[in-house]
PDB file of C-alpha atoms in Angstrom:
ATOM      1  CA  ASN R  15      75.441 -15.742  21.142  1.00 52.00           C
ATOM      2  CA  ALA R  16      75.001 -12.076  20.309  1.00 71.00           C
ATOM      3  CA  GLY R  17      77.432 -10.564  17.857  1.00 92.00           C
ATOM      4  CA  VAL R  18      79.047  -7.150  17.968  1.00 96.00           C
ATOM      5  CA  MET R  19      76.399  -4.505  18.533  1.00 96.00           C
ATOM      6  CA  GLN R  20      76.592  -0.912  17.441  1.00 97.00           C
ATOM      7  CA  ASN R  21      74.204   1.914  18.062  1.00 97.00           C
ATOM      8  CA  PRO R  22      72.777   3.968  16.745  1.00 97.00           C
ATOM      9  CA  ARG R  23      72.665   2.417  13.268  1.00 96.00           C
ATOM     10  CA  HIS R  24      72.028   5.830  11.735  1.00 97.00           C
ATOM     11  CA  LEU R  25      72.980   9.197  13.187  1.00 98.00           C
ATOM     12  CA  VAL R  26      72.328  12.639  11.751  1.00 98.00           C
ATOM     13  CA  ARG R  27      74.183  15.613  13.169  1.00 98.00           C
ATOM     14  CA  ARG R  28      74.445  19.246  12.162  1.00 97.00           C
ATOM     15  CA  ARG R  29      77.855  20.780  11.637  1.00 97.00           C
ATOM     16  CA  GLY R  30      79.416  21.679  14.959  1.00 97.00           C
ATOM     17  CA  GLN R  31      77.508  19.126  17.029  1.00 98.00           C
ATOM     18  CA  GLU R  32      79.000  16.122  18.768  1.00 98.00           C
ATOM     19  CA  ALA R  33      78.555  12.518  17.645  1.00 98.00           C
ATOM     20  CA  ARG R  34      78.852   9.596  20.065  1.00 98.00           C
ATOM     21  CA  LEU R  35      78.986   6.124  18.583  1.00 98.00           C
ATOM     22  CA  ARG R  36      78.703   3.058  20.813  1.00 98.00           C
ATOM     23  CA  CYS R  37      80.039  -0.451  20.364  1.00 98.00           C
ATOM     24  CA  SER R  38      79.352  -3.474  22.537  1.00 97.00           C
ATOM     25  CA  PRO R  39      81.824  -6.260  21.714  1.00 95.00           C
ATOM     26  CA  MET R  40      80.929  -9.914  21.567  1.00 93.00           C
ATOM     27  CA  LYS R  41      80.669 -11.620  24.937  1.00 90.00           C
ATOM     28  CA  GLY R  42      84.116 -12.536  26.193  1.00 87.00           C
ATOM     29  CA  HIS R  43      85.909 -10.156  23.818  1.00 90.00           C
ATOM     30  CA  SER R  44      88.152  -7.577  25.449  1.00 88.00           C
ATOM     31  CA  HIS R  45      89.681  -6.044  22.311  1.00 91.00           C
ATOM     32  CA  VAL R  46      87.885  -3.445  20.204  1.00 94.00           C
ATOM     33  CA  TYR R  47      88.808  -1.815  16.891  1.00 94.00           C
ATOM     34  CA  TRP R  48      87.208   1.143  15.135  1.00 97.00           C
ATOM     35  CA  TYR R  49      87.217   1.687  11.383  1.00 96.00           C
ATOM     36  CA  ARG R  50      85.845   4.331   9.033  1.00 96.00           C
ATOM     37  CA  GLN R  51      84.496   3.553   5.579  1.00 94.00           C
ATOM     38  CA  LEU R  52      83.755   6.108   2.889  1.00 89.00           C
ATOM     39  CA  PRO R  53      81.491   5.149  -0.040  1.00 82.00           C
ATOM     40  CA  GLU R  54      83.139   2.736  -2.478  1.00 77.00           C
ATOM     41  CA  GLU R  55      86.275   2.504  -0.371  1.00 81.00           C
ATOM     42  CA  GLY R  56      87.775  -0.031   1.969  1.00 84.00           C
ATOM     43  CA  LEU R  57      87.825   0.248   5.731  1.00 91.00           C
ATOM     44  CA  LYS R  58      90.415   2.545   7.250  1.00 92.00           C
ATOM     45  CA  PHE R  59      91.782   1.606  10.663  1.00 91.00           C
ATOM     46  CA  MET R  60      91.282   4.263  13.315  1.00 95.00           C
ATOM     47  CA  VAL R  61      92.033   2.882  16.776  1.00 95.00           C
ATOM     48  CA  TYR R  62      92.618  -0.341  18.709  1.00 93.00           C
ATOM     49  CA  LEU R  63      91.639  -0.536  22.369  1.00 93.00           C
ATOM     50  CA  GLN R  64      91.663  -3.014  25.178  1.00 91.00           C
ATOM     51  CA  LYS R  65      89.736  -2.478  28.380  1.00 89.00           C
ATOM     52  CA  GLU R  66      90.786   0.920  29.795  1.00 90.00           C
ATOM     53  CA  ASN R  67      93.765   1.160  27.394  1.00 93.00           C
ATOM     54  CA  ILE R  68      94.380   2.621  23.973  1.00 94.00           C
ATOM     55  CA  ILE R  69      96.825   0.286  22.239  1.00 90.00           C
ATOM     56  CA  ASP R  70      97.173   1.932  18.827  1.00 90.00           C
ATOM     57  CA  GLU R  71      95.509   5.164  17.752  1.00 92.00           C
ATOM     58  CA  SER R  72      97.696   5.817  14.745  1.00 90.00           C
ATOM     59  CA  GLY R  73      94.672   6.013  12.431  1.00 91.00           C
ATOM     60  CA  MET R  74      92.758   8.572  14.461  1.00 94.00           C
ATOM     61  CA  PRO R  75      92.655  12.198  13.331  1.00 93.00           C
ATOM     62  CA  LYS R  76      94.602  14.227  15.851  1.00 90.00           C
ATOM     63  CA  GLU R  77      91.790  16.647  16.567  1.00 95.00           C
ATOM     64  CA  ARG R  78      88.110  16.231  17.443  1.00 97.00           C
ATOM     65  CA  PHE R  79      88.205  12.409  17.568  1.00 98.00           C
ATOM     66  CA  SER R  80      88.583  10.333  20.716  1.00 97.00           C
ATOM     67  CA  ALA R  81      87.840   6.765  21.752  1.00 97.00           C
ATOM     68  CA  GLU R  82      87.501   4.917  25.019  1.00 96.00           C
ATOM     69  CA  PHE R  83      86.752   1.415  26.213  1.00 96.00           C
ATOM     70  CA  PRO R  84      85.935   1.593  29.917  1.00 93.00           C
ATOM     71  CA  LYS R  85      86.071  -1.268  32.368  1.00 90.00           C
ATOM     72  CA  GLU R  86      82.292  -1.448  32.303  1.00 91.00           C
ATOM     73  CA  GLY R  87      80.062  -0.604  29.374  1.00 93.00           C
ATOM     74  CA  PRO R  88      80.513  -0.180  25.656  1.00 96.00           C
ATOM     75  CA  SER R  89      83.356   1.358  23.723  1.00 97.00           C
ATOM     76  CA  ILE R  90      82.626   4.923  22.633  1.00 98.00           C
ATOM     77  CA  LEU R  91      83.923   6.758  19.571  1.00 98.00           C
ATOM     78  CA  ARG R  92      83.397  10.482  20.062  1.00 98.00           C
ATOM     79  CA  ILE R  93      83.590  13.088  17.330  1.00 98.00           C
ATOM     80  CA  GLN R  94      83.420  16.678  18.479  1.00 98.00           C
ATOM     81  CA  GLN R  95      82.344  19.622  16.300  1.00 98.00           C
ATOM     82  CA  VAL R  96      81.485  17.397  13.351  1.00 98.00           C
ATOM     83  CA  VAL R  97      82.104  18.590   9.799  1.00 97.00           C
ATOM     84  CA  ARG R  98      80.617  17.331   6.523  1.00 95.00           C
ATOM     85  CA  GLY R  99      83.771  15.325   5.818  1.00 94.00           C
ATOM     86  CA  ASP R 100      83.042  13.192   8.883  1.00 96.00           C
ATOM     87  CA  SER R 101      80.043  11.672   7.083  1.00 96.00           C
ATOM     88  CA  ALA R 102      80.865   7.985   6.707  1.00 96.00           C
ATOM     89  CA  ALA R 103      80.082   4.518   8.007  1.00 97.00           C
ATOM     90  CA  TYR R 104      81.913   3.733  11.234  1.00 98.00           C
ATOM     91  CA  PHE R 105      82.473   0.084  12.040  1.00 97.00           C
ATOM     92  CA  CYS R 106      83.525  -1.533  15.251  1.00 96.00           C
ATOM     93  CA  ALA R 107      85.109  -4.979  15.481  1.00 94.00           C
ATOM     94  CA  SER R 108      86.050  -7.111  18.450  1.00 93.00           C
ATOM     95  CA  SER R 109      88.296 -10.062  19.211  1.00 88.00           C
ATOM     96  CA  PRO R 110      88.914 -12.186  22.304  1.00 83.00           C
ATOM     97  CA  ARG R 111      92.657 -11.425  22.345  1.00 75.00           C
ATOM     98  CA  THR R 112      95.339  -9.947  20.153  1.00 64.00           C
ATOM     99  CA  THR R 113      94.356 -11.923  17.107  1.00 68.00           C
ATOM    100  CA  TYR R 114      93.975 -11.067  13.506  1.00 74.00           C
ATOM    101  CA  GLU R 115      90.461 -12.489  13.323  1.00 82.00           C
ATOM    102  CA  GLN R 116      88.095  -9.660  14.088  1.00 88.00           C
ATOM    103  CA  TYR R 117      84.303  -9.796  14.136  1.00 90.00           C
ATOM    104  CA  PHE R 118      82.532  -6.735  12.826  1.00 94.00           C
ATOM    105  CA  GLY R 119      79.359  -5.002  13.914  1.00 96.00           C
ATOM    106  CA  PRO R 120      76.738  -3.666  11.479  1.00 95.00           C
ATOM    107  CA  GLY R 121      78.134  -0.128  11.562  1.00 97.00           C
ATOM    108  CA  THR R 122      76.842   3.357  12.341  1.00 98.00           C
ATOM    109  CA  ARG R 123      76.133   5.583   9.382  1.00 97.00           C
ATOM    110  CA  LEU R 124      76.870   9.172  10.303  1.00 97.00           C
ATOM    111  CA  THR R 125      75.459  11.962   8.178  1.00 97.00           C
ATOM    112  CA  VAL R 126      76.518  15.531   8.865  1.00 97.00           C
ATOM    113  CA  THR R 127      74.180  18.169   7.460  1.00 96.00           C
TER     114      THR R 127
ATOM    115  CA  GLY M  10     101.851   4.110   5.029  1.00 60.00           C
ATOM    116  CA  GLN M  11     101.073   0.618   3.802  1.00 69.00           C
ATOM    117  CA  GLN M  12      98.689   0.292   0.880  1.00 81.00           C
ATOM    118  CA  LEU M  13      96.902  -2.587  -0.766  1.00 89.00           C
ATOM    119  CA  ASN M  14      95.942  -2.618  -4.425  1.00 94.00           C
ATOM    120  CA  GLN M  15      92.904  -4.809  -4.953  1.00 95.00           C
ATOM    121  CA  SER M  16      91.746  -5.826  -8.406  1.00 96.00           C
ATOM    122  CA  PRO M  17      89.564  -5.955 -10.273  1.00 96.00           C
ATOM    123  CA  GLN M  18      87.482  -3.105  -8.919  1.00 94.00           C
ATOM    124  CA  SER M  19      84.299  -4.783 -10.155  1.00 95.00           C
ATOM    125  CA  MET M  20      83.224  -7.969 -11.903  1.00 96.00           C
ATOM    126  CA  PHE M  21      80.064  -8.918 -13.740  1.00 96.00           C
ATOM    127  CA  ILE M  22      79.762 -12.658 -14.252  1.00 95.00           C
ATOM    128  CA  GLN M  23      77.221 -15.300 -15.141  1.00 96.00           C
ATOM    129  CA  GLU M  24      75.958 -17.716 -12.505  1.00 97.00           C
ATOM    130  CA  GLY M  25      78.124 -20.831 -12.505  1.00 97.00           C
ATOM    131  CA  GLU M  26      81.320 -19.084 -13.580  1.00 97.00           C
ATOM    132  CA  ASP M  27      84.484 -19.026 -11.519  1.00 97.00           C
ATOM    133  CA  VAL M  28      85.838 -15.756 -10.095  1.00 96.00           C
ATOM    134  CA  SER M  29      89.364 -14.627  -9.271  1.00 97.00           C
ATOM    135  CA  MET M  30      90.475 -11.498  -7.487  1.00 97.00           C
ATOM    136  CA  ASN M  31      93.741 -10.423  -5.903  1.00 97.00           C
ATOM    137  CA  CYS M  32      95.514  -7.985  -3.661  1.00 96.00           C
ATOM    138  CA  THR M  33      99.061  -6.758  -4.010  1.00 96.00           C
ATOM    139  CA  SER M  34     101.249  -4.614  -1.819  1.00 93.00           C
ATOM    140  CA  SER M  35     104.663  -3.028  -1.881  1.00 90.00           C
ATOM    141  CA  SER M  36     105.066  -4.068   1.765  1.00 89.00           C
ATOM    142  CA  ILE M  37     105.272  -7.482   3.354  1.00 91.00           C
ATOM    143  CA  PHE M  38     102.302  -8.688   5.368  1.00 91.00           C
ATOM    144  CA  ASN M  39     102.386 -11.619   7.745  1.00 89.00           C
ATOM    145  CA  THR M  40      98.671 -12.309   7.754  1.00 91.00           C
ATOM    146  CA  TRP M  41      96.058 -11.933   5.040  1.00 93.00           C
ATOM    147  CA  LEU M  42      92.309 -11.989   5.558  1.00 93.00           C
ATOM    148  CA  TRP M  43      89.445 -11.993   3.074  1.00 96.00           C
ATOM    149  CA  TYR M  44      86.062 -10.501   3.975  1.00 95.00           C
ATOM    150  CA  LYS M  45      82.673 -10.172   2.269  1.00 97.00           C
ATOM    151  CA  GLN M  46      80.440  -7.196   2.895  1.00 95.00           C
ATOM    152  CA  ASP M  47      76.746  -7.049   2.008  1.00 93.00           C
ATOM    153  CA  PRO M  48      75.045  -3.654   1.560  1.00 87.00           C
ATOM    154  CA  GLY M  49      74.345  -1.941   4.858  1.00 86.00           C
ATOM    155  CA  GLU M  50      76.228  -4.552   6.882  1.00 91.00           C
ATOM    156  CA  GLY M  51      79.649  -5.038   8.379  1.00 93.00           C
ATOM    157  CA  PRO M  52      82.292  -7.259   6.771  1.00 94.00           C
ATOM    158  CA  VAL M  53      82.152 -10.978   7.475  1.00 94.00           C
ATOM    159  CA  LEU M  54      85.388 -12.944   7.687  1.00 92.00           C
ATOM    160  CA  LEU M  55      85.709 -15.597   4.963  1.00 95.00           C
ATOM    161  CA  ILE M  56      89.258 -16.913   5.123  1.00 95.00           C
ATOM    162  CA  ALA M  57      92.391 -16.192   7.174  1.00 92.00           C
ATOM    163  CA  LEU M  58      95.906 -16.967   5.895  1.00 94.00           C
ATOM    164  CA  TYR M  59      98.923 -17.063   8.201  1.00 90.00           C
ATOM    165  CA  LYS M  60     101.832 -18.570   6.261  1.00 92.00           C
ATOM    166  CA  ALA M  61     103.478 -17.700   2.958  1.00 94.00           C
ATOM    167  CA  GLY M  62     102.372 -20.185   0.313  1.00 94.00           C
ATOM    168  CA  GLU M  63      99.364 -21.314   2.347  1.00 94.00           C
ATOM    169  CA  LEU M  64      96.303 -22.386   0.367  1.00 96.00           C
ATOM    170  CA  THR M  65      93.045 -22.502   2.336  1.00 96.00           C
ATOM    171  CA  SER M  66      89.502 -23.380   1.297  1.00 96.00           C
ATOM    172  CA  ASN M  67      86.108 -22.539   2.752  1.00 95.00           C
ATOM    173  CA  GLY M  68      83.447 -24.287   0.690  1.00 96.00           C
ATOM    174  CA  ARG M  69      83.577 -22.870  -2.836  1.00 97.00           C
ATOM    175  CA  LEU M  70      86.120 -20.237  -1.767  1.00 97.00           C
ATOM    176  CA  THR M  71      89.863 -20.764  -1.980  1.00 98.00           C
ATOM    177  CA  ALA M  72      92.485 -18.229  -0.958  1.00 98.00           C
ATOM    178  CA  GLN M  73      96.251 -18.242  -1.228  1.00 97.00           C
ATOM    179  CA  PHE M  74      98.964 -16.365   0.617  1.00 96.00           C
ATOM    180  CA  GLY M  75     101.597 -15.391  -1.969  1.00 95.00           C
ATOM    181  CA  ILE M  76     105.146 -16.672  -1.586  1.00 95.00           C
ATOM    182  CA  THR M  77     106.578 -13.157  -1.578  1.00 93.00           C
ATOM    183  CA  ARG M  78     104.139 -12.225   1.253  1.00 92.00           C
ATOM    184  CA  LYS M  79     103.173  -9.199  -0.805  1.00 94.00           C
ATOM    185  CA  ASP M  80     100.052 -10.614  -2.408  1.00 95.00           C
ATOM    186  CA  SER M  81      97.033 -12.821  -1.916  1.00 97.00           C
ATOM    187  CA  PHE M  82      94.383 -14.318  -4.169  1.00 97.00           C
ATOM    188  CA  LEU M  83      90.751 -15.305  -3.691  1.00 98.00           C
ATOM    189  CA  ASN M  84      88.921 -17.668  -6.010  1.00 98.00           C
ATOM    190  CA  ILE M  85      85.195 -18.464  -5.983  1.00 97.00           C
ATOM    191  CA  SER M  86      84.128 -21.498  -7.932  1.00 97.00           C
ATOM    192  CA  ALA M  87      80.702 -22.057  -9.501  1.00 97.00           C
ATOM    193  CA  SER M  88      79.312 -18.684  -8.450  1.00 97.00           C
ATOM    194  CA  ILE M  89      75.714 -18.364  -7.263  1.00 96.00           C
ATOM    195  CA  PRO M  90      73.509 -15.260  -6.889  1.00 95.00           C
ATOM    196  CA  SER M  91      74.146 -14.989  -3.139  1.00 94.00           C
ATOM    197  CA  ASP M  92      77.856 -14.458  -3.849  1.00 96.00           C
ATOM    198  CA  VAL M  93      76.949 -10.889  -4.806  1.00 96.00           C
ATOM    199  CA  GLY M  94      78.649  -8.350  -2.587  1.00 96.00           C
ATOM    200  CA  ILE M  95      81.913  -6.548  -1.997  1.00 95.00           C
ATOM    201  CA  TYR M  96      85.003  -8.601  -1.232  1.00 97.00           C
ATOM    202  CA  PHE M  97      87.841  -7.048   0.728  1.00 95.00           C
ATOM    203  CA  CYS M  98      91.338  -8.218   1.418  1.00 95.00           C
ATOM    204  CA  ALA M  99      93.072  -7.078   4.590  1.00 93.00           C
ATOM    205  CA  GLY M 100      96.713  -7.399   5.552  1.00 91.00           C
ATOM    206  CA  PHE M 101      98.384  -7.342   8.933  1.00 87.00           C
ATOM    207  CA  ALA M 102     102.050  -6.529   9.502  1.00 82.00           C
ATOM    208  CA  ASN M 103     103.451  -8.425  12.433  1.00 66.00           C
ATOM    209  CA  THR M 104     104.566  -5.410  14.392  1.00 58.00           C
ATOM    210  CA  ASN M 105     101.074  -3.916  14.501  1.00 56.00           C
ATOM    211  CA  ALA M 106      98.879  -6.635  15.871  1.00 61.00           C
ATOM    212  CA  GLY M 107      95.328  -5.340  15.644  1.00 71.00           C
ATOM    213  CA  LYS M 108      96.022  -2.713  13.013  1.00 80.00           C
ATOM    214  CA  SER M 109      95.112  -3.825   9.511  1.00 84.00           C
ATOM    215  CA  THR M 110      95.241  -2.343   6.032  1.00 88.00           C
ATOM    216  CA  PHE M 111      92.221  -2.948   3.798  1.00 90.00           C
ATOM    217  CA  GLY M 112      92.002  -2.985   0.027  1.00 92.00           C
ATOM    218  CA  ASP M 113      89.290  -0.896  -1.650  1.00 90.00           C
ATOM    219  CA  GLY M 114      87.215  -3.948  -2.493  1.00 93.00           C
ATOM    220  CA  THR M 115      86.018  -5.929  -5.495  1.00 95.00           C
ATOM    221  CA  THR M 116      82.302  -5.570  -6.233  1.00 95.00           C
ATOM    222  CA  LEU M 117      80.889  -8.816  -7.576  1.00 97.00           C
ATOM    223  CA  THR M 118      77.654  -8.994  -9.564  1.00 96.00           C
ATOM    224  CA  VAL M 119      76.302 -12.410 -10.533  1.00 95.00           C
ATOM    225  CA  LYS M 120      73.713 -12.617 -13.289  1.00 92.00           C
ATOM    226  CA  PRO M 121      71.310 -15.557 -12.970  1.00 88.00           C
TER     227      PRO M 121
END
C-alpha cells in the first residue's frame, strides 16, 4: 500500500520563477494538507483541501501561493515569483476523512537561488 | 494565533536511559499528537491522544494528555540508538478540524 508521494523531492528555482509541488495522497484518502518547515523549526500549517474544495487556507500567504486538489490527479501547491524566503521543506499529508491522524509524505525541498 | 512551547529543545542521553519531553500551550487543544521525524523524511505519527487525562502507550513510548488540555507529555523508556530523531507535538483545536499547530521539536541524540 503506497504511502503519500511527493515530487519532486528536491527543486531548485531562481528568484522570480514558479515552483509547482505535487502530492499524491494515499489510496482512498480524499483530504490533503500542506505544511512548510524551515530548518530547526516545526511544521507550519498552510492549507487543507478536499477534492475540488479548499477547506481552510488560513496558513497560506495571501500572495503568490495557491493550492488545488482536482477531482483527478495530485494536489498541487504553486508558488509564483519565488523569493529566497520561500526556501524550505514543503510537506503534504493526507487522511481518509476529517480526522486528526494525518500521514505525511517525504517532502519537497525547495531552494531558491 | 495558537502556539506550542516544546521542551527541551534538545537532549543528549546514554542508551538505556529514559526520556521525557513536553508541550505546553496558552490555548486549549482537544487532540494532541506526537510525531517523530528522521532527517530528510516526513513526520511519522507515534501516538494520538483524544481525551483530557488520557494515558496511551505504543511500545516503549507513553504519552499523556494533560488534565488542563493545555499540555501533553511524551516519555521514552530504555532508549536505543534508533530513537534518535526529532520529536514533535501537534495540537488540534476542535473548531479547526484538519488545521494543527506544531511545536518546534525536541532533538534527541542517544549515545551508545
